[in-house]
Amino acid sequence: MASWMEETKKNVQTLGKQGFFDNWLKKETEFITFLVHPDTKLNEDWFKKRVATYKINAERLKIIPPKVIFYVYPSLEFGKERGVTPATSFIKSKEIHGHPHQSPGHELTHILLGEVNNTDNLPANGIWSEGLCVFLDGTNTDRRKHALSIGYAQDITNASWEKWRQNLPGNLYPLAGSIIQYLDGLFGWEKILVFLKELKNSGGNDAELSEGILNKKYSKLQEDWRKWLKLKEG
């Protein structure tokens, strides 16, 4: 678990003992229990979009969606002022700390991926988890166009994916999302699912799976993705 997540977890526990969450408003849905800070104003569509996205993604990942507790802070800044980064999913406890302006599906998809493969094999902050969560965030964004619009430096796009198996910097999430979009378009969703389920040892066997499942050498897969992204090679 990344250090900022450890810090958030510790501070959430402290706030809980202090009764910080006691007066938060509860909204029960089929799979998600929302706990909303009293100063947070949300309409019914906000809740419906998240529940619908959660169910759709569970179907895509071919799992039964587990029950989730979703804490909604008024803003990212509000949470950070209290030592909590409200853009966090705790997969084992199936608990999310978020804010109104996040995409409807990103954090919820982290919970679902925990049902596909455990975090020892599929690290929650690694390239494969974050890429999937970006791709399935419920916004229907063209991930290739988004990544291209950011204008990543060549040393970033040329870096081997192995570098980010366990920890992917937040500014590279769009790049990871474009990788999943590329793989989906080229190989199909079923092969992506098999790939995710077969990952082991913090994704350490991804190069092996590239050849075994996708029938392509890992280095060639990354080279072809760069060409697809239409970024110049060095």
PDB file of C-alpha atoms in Angstrom:
ATOM      1  CA  MET A   1       0.000   0.000   0.000  1.00  0.00           C
ATOM      2  CA  ALA A   2       1.329   3.437  -0.967  1.00  0.00           C
ATOM      3  CA  SER A   3       2.436   5.703   1.907  1.00  0.00           C
ATOM      4  CA  TRP A   4      -0.349   8.238   1.304  1.00  0.00           C
ATOM      5  CA  MET A   5      -2.904   5.425   1.498  1.00  0.00           C
ATOM      6  CA  GLU A   6      -1.398   4.198   4.764  1.00  0.00           C
ATOM      7  CA  GLU A   7      -1.647   7.732   6.131  1.00  0.00           C
ATOM      8  CA  THR A   8      -5.260   8.069   4.996  1.00  0.00           C
ATOM      9  CA  LYS A   9      -6.177   4.727   6.563  1.00  0.00           C
ATOM     10  CA  LYS A  10      -4.619   5.678   9.892  1.00  0.00           C
ATOM     11  CA  ASN A  11      -6.318   9.088   9.947  1.00  0.00           C
ATOM     12  CA  VAL A  12      -9.702   7.618   8.977  1.00  0.00           C
ATOM     13  CA  GLN A  13      -9.466   5.252  11.944  1.00  0.00           C
ATOM     14  CA  THR A  14      -8.590   8.147  14.260  1.00  0.00           C
ATOM     15  CA  LEU A  15     -11.472  10.261  12.954  1.00  0.00           C
ATOM     16  CA  GLY A  16     -13.825   7.339  13.425  1.00  0.00           C
ATOM     17  CA  LYS A  17     -12.836   6.960  17.076  1.00  0.00           C
ATOM     18  CA  GLN A  18     -13.446  10.685  17.541  1.00  0.00           C
ATOM     19  CA  GLY A  19     -17.008  10.369  16.180  1.00  0.00           C
ATOM     20  CA  PHE A  20     -16.269  12.403  13.060  1.00  0.00           C
ATOM     21  CA  PHE A  21     -18.537  10.269  10.859  1.00  0.00           C
ATOM     22  CA  ASP A  22     -21.408   9.879  13.337  1.00  0.00           C
ATOM     23  CA  ASN A  23     -23.658  12.556  11.830  1.00  0.00           C
ATOM     24  CA  TRP A  24     -22.999  11.721   8.172  1.00  0.00           C
ATOM     25  CA  LEU A  25     -26.158  11.059   6.188  1.00  0.00           C
ATOM     26  CA  LYS A  26     -26.768   7.456   5.152  1.00  0.00           C
ATOM     27  CA  LYS A  27     -28.232   6.397   1.814  1.00  0.00           C
ATOM     28  CA  GLU A  28     -28.711   2.675   1.224  1.00  0.00           C
ATOM     29  CA  THR A  29     -28.731   1.254  -2.298  1.00  0.00           C
ATOM     30  CA  GLU A  30     -28.604  -2.283  -3.647  1.00  0.00           C
ATOM     31  CA  PHE A  31     -24.835  -2.659  -3.456  1.00  0.00           C
ATOM     32  CA  ILE A  32     -23.517   0.623  -2.038  1.00  0.00           C
ATOM     33  CA  THR A  33     -24.075   2.277   1.329  1.00  0.00           C
ATOM     34  CA  PHE A  34     -23.288   5.963   0.917  1.00  0.00           C
ATOM     35  CA  LEU A  35     -22.290   8.002   3.967  1.00  0.00           C
ATOM     36  CA  VAL A  36     -22.416  11.669   3.009  1.00  0.00           C
ATOM     37  CA  HIS A  37     -20.984  14.615   4.939  1.00  0.00           C
ATOM     38  CA  PRO A  38     -23.820  17.019   5.895  1.00  0.00           C
ATOM     39  CA  ASP A  39     -22.237  19.864   3.890  1.00  0.00           C
ATOM     40  CA  THR A  40     -22.186  17.806   0.679  1.00  0.00           C
ATOM     41  CA  LYS A  41     -25.027  18.547  -1.728  1.00  0.00           C
ATOM     42  CA  LEU A  42     -25.793  15.771  -4.211  1.00  0.00           C
ATOM     43  CA  ASN A  43     -28.768  15.067  -6.467  1.00  0.00           C
ATOM     44  CA  GLU A  44     -30.327  11.668  -7.022  1.00  0.00           C
ATOM     45  CA  ASP A  45     -28.652  11.234 -10.409  1.00  0.00           C
ATOM     46  CA  TRP A  46     -25.231  11.359  -8.756  1.00  0.00           C
ATOM     47  CA  PHE A  47     -26.052   8.230  -6.742  1.00  0.00           C
ATOM     48  CA  LYS A  48     -27.807   6.453  -9.605  1.00  0.00           C
ATOM     49  CA  LYS A  49     -24.833   6.942 -11.930  1.00  0.00           C
ATOM     50  CA  ARG A  50     -22.439   5.300  -9.466  1.00  0.00           C
ATOM     51  CA  VAL A  51     -24.709   2.365  -8.712  1.00  0.00           C
ATOM     52  CA  ALA A  52     -25.351   1.769 -12.421  1.00  0.00           C
ATOM     53  CA  THR A  53     -21.657   1.990 -13.315  1.00  0.00           C
ATOM     54  CA  TYR A  54     -20.791  -0.423 -10.507  1.00  0.00           C
ATOM     55  CA  LYS A  55     -23.297  -2.992 -11.760  1.00  0.00           C
ATOM     56  CA  ILE A  56     -22.247  -2.625 -15.410  1.00  0.00           C
ATOM     57  CA  ASN A  57     -18.566  -3.054 -14.557  1.00  0.00           C
ATOM     58  CA  ALA A  58     -19.282  -6.075 -12.372  1.00  0.00           C
ATOM     59  CA  GLU A  59     -20.983  -7.683 -15.360  1.00  0.00           C
ATOM     60  CA  ARG A  60     -18.022  -6.861 -17.598  1.00  0.00           C
ATOM     61  CA  LEU A  61     -15.622  -8.363 -15.066  1.00  0.00           C
ATOM     62  CA  LYS A  62     -17.951 -11.355 -14.619  1.00  0.00           C
ATOM     63  CA  ILE A  63     -18.213 -11.140 -10.845  1.00  0.00           C
ATOM     64  CA  ILE A  64     -20.906 -10.624  -8.231  1.00  0.00           C
ATOM     65  CA  PRO A  65     -20.486  -7.066  -6.933  1.00  0.00           C
ATOM     66  CA  PRO A  66     -19.806  -7.009  -3.184  1.00  0.00           C
ATOM     67  CA  LYS A  67     -21.419  -4.524  -0.822  1.00  0.00           C
ATOM     68  CA  VAL A  68     -19.421  -1.315  -0.434  1.00  0.00           C
ATOM     69  CA  ILE A  69     -19.348   1.529   2.080  1.00  0.00           C
ATOM     70  CA  PHE A  70     -18.747   4.820   0.259  1.00  0.00           C
ATOM     71  CA  TYR A  71     -17.854   7.934   2.311  1.00  0.00           C
ATOM     72  CA  VAL A  72     -18.448  11.169   0.394  1.00  0.00           C
ATOM     73  CA  TYR A  73     -16.485  14.246   1.542  1.00  0.00           C
ATOM     74  CA  PRO A  74     -17.504  17.745   0.388  1.00  0.00           C
ATOM     75  CA  SER A  75     -14.282  18.131  -1.624  1.00  0.00           C
ATOM     76  CA  LEU A  76     -10.759  16.812  -2.071  1.00  0.00           C
ATOM     77  CA  GLU A  77      -9.403  19.781  -0.118  1.00  0.00           C
ATOM     78  CA  PHE A  78     -11.816  19.185   2.783  1.00  0.00           C
ATOM     79  CA  GLY A  79     -10.505  15.665   3.198  1.00  0.00           C
ATOM     80  CA  LYS A  80      -6.851  16.593   2.883  1.00  0.00           C
ATOM     81  CA  GLU A  81      -7.246  19.246   5.587  1.00  0.00           C
ATOM     82  CA  ARG A  82      -8.156  16.364   7.905  1.00  0.00           C
ATOM     83  CA  GLY A  83      -5.352  14.081   6.788  1.00  0.00           C
ATOM     84  CA  VAL A  84      -7.516  12.032   4.407  1.00  0.00           C
ATOM     85  CA  THR A  85      -7.099  11.801   0.644  1.00  0.00           C
ATOM     86  CA  PRO A  86     -10.710  11.249  -0.481  1.00  0.00           C
ATOM     87  CA  ALA A  87      -9.761   9.378  -3.628  1.00  0.00           C
ATOM     88  CA  THR A  88      -9.009   6.091  -1.928  1.00  0.00           C
ATOM     89  CA  SER A  89     -10.339   2.536  -2.003  1.00  0.00           C
ATOM     90  CA  PHE A  90      -9.573   0.025   0.737  1.00  0.00           C
ATOM     91  CA  ILE A  91     -10.137  -3.208  -1.104  1.00  0.00           C
ATOM     92  CA  LYS A  92     -10.074  -5.725   1.746  1.00  0.00           C
ATOM     93  CA  SER A  93     -12.553  -3.769   3.870  1.00  0.00           C
ATOM     94  CA  LYS A  94     -14.544  -2.732   0.763  1.00  0.00           C
ATOM     95  CA  GLU A  95     -14.548   0.892   1.783  1.00  0.00           C
ATOM     96  CA  ILE A  96     -14.199   4.010  -0.351  1.00  0.00           C
ATOM     97  CA  HIS A  97     -13.402   7.584   0.657  1.00  0.00           C
ATOM     98  CA  GLY A  98     -14.268   9.921  -2.191  1.00  0.00           C
ATOM     99  CA  HIS A  99     -15.672  13.310  -3.158  1.00  0.00           C
ATOM    100  CA  PRO A 100     -18.411  14.536  -5.537  1.00  0.00           C
ATOM    101  CA  HIS A 101     -16.190  15.497  -8.466  1.00  0.00           C
ATOM    102  CA  GLN A 102     -14.573  12.115  -9.118  1.00  0.00           C
ATOM    103  CA  SER A 103     -15.578   9.938 -12.044  1.00  0.00           C
ATOM    104  CA  PRO A 104     -18.467   7.607 -11.143  1.00  0.00           C
ATOM    105  CA  GLY A 105     -16.577   4.358 -11.596  1.00  0.00           C
ATOM    106  CA  HIS A 106     -12.868   4.630 -10.803  1.00  0.00           C
ATOM    107  CA  GLU A 107     -12.804   3.875  -7.074  1.00  0.00           C
ATOM    108  CA  LEU A 108     -15.658   1.388  -7.316  1.00  0.00           C
ATOM    109  CA  THR A 109     -13.762  -0.545  -9.985  1.00  0.00           C
ATOM    110  CA  HIS A 110     -10.860  -0.954  -7.562  1.00  0.00           C
ATOM    111  CA  ILE A 111     -13.244  -2.845  -5.270  1.00  0.00           C
ATOM    112  CA  LEU A 112     -14.382  -5.061  -8.150  1.00  0.00           C
ATOM    113  CA  LEU A 113     -10.821  -5.848  -9.222  1.00  0.00           C
ATOM    114  CA  GLY A 114     -10.192  -7.157  -5.718  1.00  0.00           C
ATOM    115  CA  GLU A 115     -12.727  -9.870  -6.564  1.00  0.00           C
ATOM    116  CA  VAL A 116     -10.962 -10.695  -9.850  1.00  0.00           C
ATOM    117  CA  ASN A 117      -7.497 -11.195  -8.340  1.00  0.00           C
ATOM    118  CA  ASN A 118      -6.016 -10.357  -4.946  1.00  0.00           C
ATOM    119  CA  THR A 119      -3.786  -7.344  -4.432  1.00  0.00           C
ATOM    120  CA  ASP A 120      -0.694  -9.496  -3.907  1.00  0.00           C
ATOM    121  CA  ASN A 121      -1.000 -10.388  -7.580  1.00  0.00           C
ATOM    122  CA  LEU A 122      -2.761  -7.291  -8.927  1.00  0.00           C
ATOM    123  CA  PRO A 123      -1.467  -4.293  -6.909  1.00  0.00           C
ATOM    124  CA  ALA A 124      -4.183  -1.682  -6.440  1.00  0.00           C
ATOM    125  CA  ASN A 125      -1.861   1.204  -7.318  1.00  0.00           C
ATOM    126  CA  GLY A 126      -0.048  -0.589 -10.146  1.00  0.00           C
ATOM    127  CA  ILE A 127      -0.325   0.004 -13.867  1.00  0.00           C
ATOM    128  CA  TRP A 128      -2.835  -2.772 -14.537  1.00  0.00           C
ATOM    129  CA  SER A 129      -5.305  -1.877 -11.777  1.00  0.00           C
ATOM    130  CA  GLU A 130      -5.148   1.851 -12.385  1.00  0.00           C
ATOM    131  CA  GLY A 131      -5.396   1.357 -16.131  1.00  0.00           C
ATOM    132  CA  LEU A 132      -8.546  -0.741 -15.729  1.00  0.00           C
ATOM    133  CA  CYS A 133     -10.081   1.735 -13.288  1.00  0.00           C
ATOM    134  CA  VAL A 134      -9.461   4.610 -15.690  1.00  0.00           C
ATOM    135  CA  PHE A 135     -10.827   2.639 -18.647  1.00  0.00           C
ATOM    136  CA  LEU A 136     -13.972   1.627 -16.710  1.00  0.00           C
ATOM    137  CA  ASP A 137     -14.559   4.935 -14.913  1.00  0.00           C
ATOM    138  CA  GLY A 138     -17.982   5.455 -16.485  1.00  0.00           C
ATOM    139  CA  THR A 139     -17.149   8.618 -18.445  1.00  0.00           C
ATOM    140  CA  ASN A 140     -16.797   6.983 -21.883  1.00  0.00           C
ATOM    141  CA  THR A 141     -13.638   8.985 -22.525  1.00  0.00           C
ATOM    142  CA  ASP A 142     -11.434   8.149 -25.510  1.00  0.00           C
ATOM    143  CA  ARG A 143      -8.312   7.214 -23.558  1.00  0.00           C
ATOM    144  CA  ARG A 144      -5.995   7.448 -26.525  1.00  0.00           C
ATOM    145  CA  LYS A 145      -7.045  11.032 -27.292  1.00  0.00           C
ATOM    146  CA  HIS A 146      -6.863  11.991 -23.641  1.00  0.00           C
ATOM    147  CA  ALA A 147      -3.353  10.612 -23.171  1.00  0.00           C
ATOM    148  CA  LEU A 148      -2.186  12.190 -26.410  1.00  0.00           C
ATOM    149  CA  SER A 149      -3.595  15.590 -25.416  1.00  0.00           C
ATOM    150  CA  ILE A 150      -1.483  15.637 -22.254  1.00  0.00           C
ATOM    151  CA  GLY A 151       1.744  15.569 -24.247  1.00  0.00           C
ATOM    152  CA  TYR A 152       3.778  13.165 -22.155  1.00  0.00           C
ATOM    153  CA  ALA A 153       7.551  13.434 -22.475  1.00  0.00           C
ATOM    154  CA  GLN A 154       9.186  10.810 -24.659  1.00  0.00           C
ATOM    155  CA  ASP A 155      11.123   9.294 -21.759  1.00  0.00           C
ATOM    156  CA  ILE A 156       7.777   8.570 -20.067  1.00  0.00           C
ATOM    157  CA  THR A 157       6.138   6.877 -23.041  1.00  0.00           C
ATOM    158  CA  ASN A 158       9.349   4.972 -23.801  1.00  0.00           C
ATOM    159  CA  ALA A 159       9.677   3.655 -20.233  1.00  0.00           C
ATOM    160  CA  SER A 160       9.009  -0.056 -19.753  1.00  0.00           C
ATOM    161  CA  TRP A 161       5.672  -0.896 -18.160  1.00  0.00           C
ATOM    162  CA  GLU A 162       7.532  -3.119 -15.686  1.00  0.00           C
ATOM    163  CA  LYS A 163       8.611   0.065 -13.903  1.00  0.00           C
ATOM    164  CA  TRP A 164       5.026   0.694 -12.772  1.00  0.00           C
ATOM    165  CA  ARG A 165       3.852  -2.794 -11.836  1.00  0.00           C
ATOM    166  CA  GLN A 166       3.309  -1.852  -8.176  1.00  0.00           C
ATOM    167  CA  ASN A 167       3.125   1.940  -8.053  1.00  0.00           C
ATOM    168  CA  LEU A 168       1.955   4.186 -10.855  1.00  0.00           C
ATOM    169  CA  PRO A 169       2.225   7.977 -10.362  1.00  0.00           C
ATOM    170  CA  GLY A 170      -1.153   9.683 -10.478  1.00  0.00           C
ATOM    171  CA  ASN A 171      -0.216  11.856 -13.460  1.00  0.00           C
ATOM    172  CA  LEU A 172       0.273   8.696 -15.540  1.00  0.00           C
ATOM    173  CA  TYR A 173      -3.199   7.238 -14.971  1.00  0.00           C
ATOM    174  CA  PRO A 174      -4.443   8.476 -18.391  1.00  0.00           C
ATOM    175  CA  LEU A 175      -1.513   6.704 -20.037  1.00  0.00           C
ATOM    176  CA  ALA A 176      -2.427   3.447 -18.286  1.00  0.00           C
ATOM    177  CA  GLY A 177      -6.032   3.853 -19.399  1.00  0.00           C
ATOM    178  CA  SER A 178      -4.873   4.162 -23.000  1.00  0.00           C
ATOM    179  CA  ILE A 179      -2.964   0.875 -22.672  1.00  0.00           C
ATOM    180  CA  ILE A 180      -6.154  -0.939 -21.672  1.00  0.00           C
ATOM    181  CA  GLN A 181      -8.084   0.685 -24.511  1.00  0.00           C
ATOM    182  CA  TYR A 182      -5.383  -0.463 -26.930  1.00  0.00           C
ATOM    183  CA  LEU A 183      -5.394  -4.028 -25.623  1.00  0.00           C
ATOM    184  CA  ASP A 184      -9.192  -4.190 -25.683  1.00  0.00           C
ATOM    185  CA  GLY A 185      -9.321  -3.024 -29.279  1.00  0.00           C
ATOM    186  CA  LEU A 186      -6.594  -5.374 -30.444  1.00  0.00           C
ATOM    187  CA  PHE A 187      -7.197  -8.549 -28.453  1.00  0.00           C
ATOM    188  CA  GLY A 188     -10.737  -8.247 -27.071  1.00  0.00           C
ATOM    189  CA  TRP A 189     -12.111  -8.053 -23.552  1.00  0.00           C
ATOM    190  CA  GLU A 190     -12.048 -11.795 -22.851  1.00  0.00           C
ATOM    191  CA  LYS A 191      -8.273 -11.974 -23.174  1.00  0.00           C
ATOM    192  CA  ILE A 192      -7.882  -8.972 -20.877  1.00  0.00           C
ATOM    193  CA  LEU A 193      -9.934 -10.806 -18.239  1.00  0.00           C
ATOM    194  CA  VAL A 194      -7.773 -13.910 -18.517  1.00  0.00           C
ATOM    195  CA  PHE A 195      -4.654 -11.733 -18.297  1.00  0.00           C
ATOM    196  CA  LEU A 196      -5.897 -10.058 -15.091  1.00  0.00           C
ATOM    197  CA  LYS A 197      -6.833 -13.339 -13.448  1.00  0.00           C
ATOM    198  CA  GLU A 198      -3.463 -14.919 -14.267  1.00  0.00           C
ATOM    199  CA  LEU A 199      -1.278 -12.099 -12.919  1.00  0.00           C
ATOM    200  CA  LYS A 200       0.917 -13.196 -10.002  1.00  0.00           C
ATOM    201  CA  ASN A 201       3.583 -11.782  -7.686  1.00  0.00           C
ATOM    202  CA  SER A 202       2.645  -8.110  -8.050  1.00  0.00           C
ATOM    203  CA  GLY A 203       2.237  -8.517 -11.795  1.00  0.00           C
ATOM    204  CA  GLY A 204       5.734  -9.908 -12.131  1.00  0.00           C
ATOM    205  CA  ASN A 205       4.620 -12.439 -14.736  1.00  0.00           C
ATOM    206  CA  ASP A 206       3.036  -9.904 -17.120  1.00  0.00           C
ATOM    207  CA  ALA A 207       5.757 -10.375 -19.736  1.00  0.00           C
ATOM    208  CA  GLU A 208       5.179 -14.123 -19.658  1.00  0.00           C
ATOM    209  CA  LEU A 209       1.411 -13.633 -19.973  1.00  0.00           C
ATOM    210  CA  SER A 210       1.906 -11.293 -22.911  1.00  0.00           C
ATOM    211  CA  GLU A 211       3.389 -14.153 -24.891  1.00  0.00           C
ATOM    212  CA  GLY A 212       1.160 -16.891 -23.466  1.00  0.00           C
ATOM    213  CA  ILE A 213      -2.220 -15.132 -23.703  1.00  0.00           C
ATOM    214  CA  LEU A 214      -1.717 -12.352 -26.233  1.00  0.00           C
ATOM    215  CA  ASN A 215       0.831 -14.217 -28.387  1.00  0.00           C
ATOM    216  CA  LYS A 216       3.114 -11.212 -28.515  1.00  0.00           C
ATOM    217  CA  LYS A 217       6.480 -10.451 -26.939  1.00  0.00           C
ATOM    218  CA  TYR A 218       6.152  -7.883 -24.160  1.00  0.00           C
ATOM    219  CA  SER A 219       8.643  -5.477 -25.752  1.00  0.00           C
ATOM    220  CA  LYS A 220       6.808  -5.690 -29.084  1.00  0.00           C
ATOM    221  CA  LEU A 221       3.458  -5.106 -27.378  1.00  0.00           C
ATOM    222  CA  GLN A 222       4.758  -1.883 -25.843  1.00  0.00           C
ATOM    223  CA  GLU A 223       6.337  -0.789 -29.114  1.00  0.00           C
ATOM    224  CA  ASP A 224       3.078  -1.322 -30.986  1.00  0.00           C
ATOM    225  CA  TRP A 225       1.123   0.577 -28.318  1.00  0.00           C
ATOM    226  CA  ARG A 226       3.449   3.578 -28.743  1.00  0.00           C
ATOM    227  CA  LYS A 227       2.835   3.551 -32.478  1.00  0.00           C
ATOM    228  CA  TRP A 228      -0.915   3.322 -31.897  1.00  0.00           C
ATOM    229  CA  LEU A 229      -0.703   6.269 -29.541  1.00  0.00           C
ATOM    230  CA  LYS A 230       1.072   8.143 -32.371  1.00  0.00           C
ATOM    231  CA  LEU A 231       3.935   9.391 -30.274  1.00  0.00           C
ATOM    232  CA  LYS A 232       7.366   9.651 -31.883  1.00  0.00           C
ATOM    233  CA  GLU A 233       9.910   7.013 -31.019  1.00  0.00           C
ATOM    234  CA  GLY A 234      13.417   8.013 -29.993  1.00  0.00           C
TER     235      GLY A 234
END
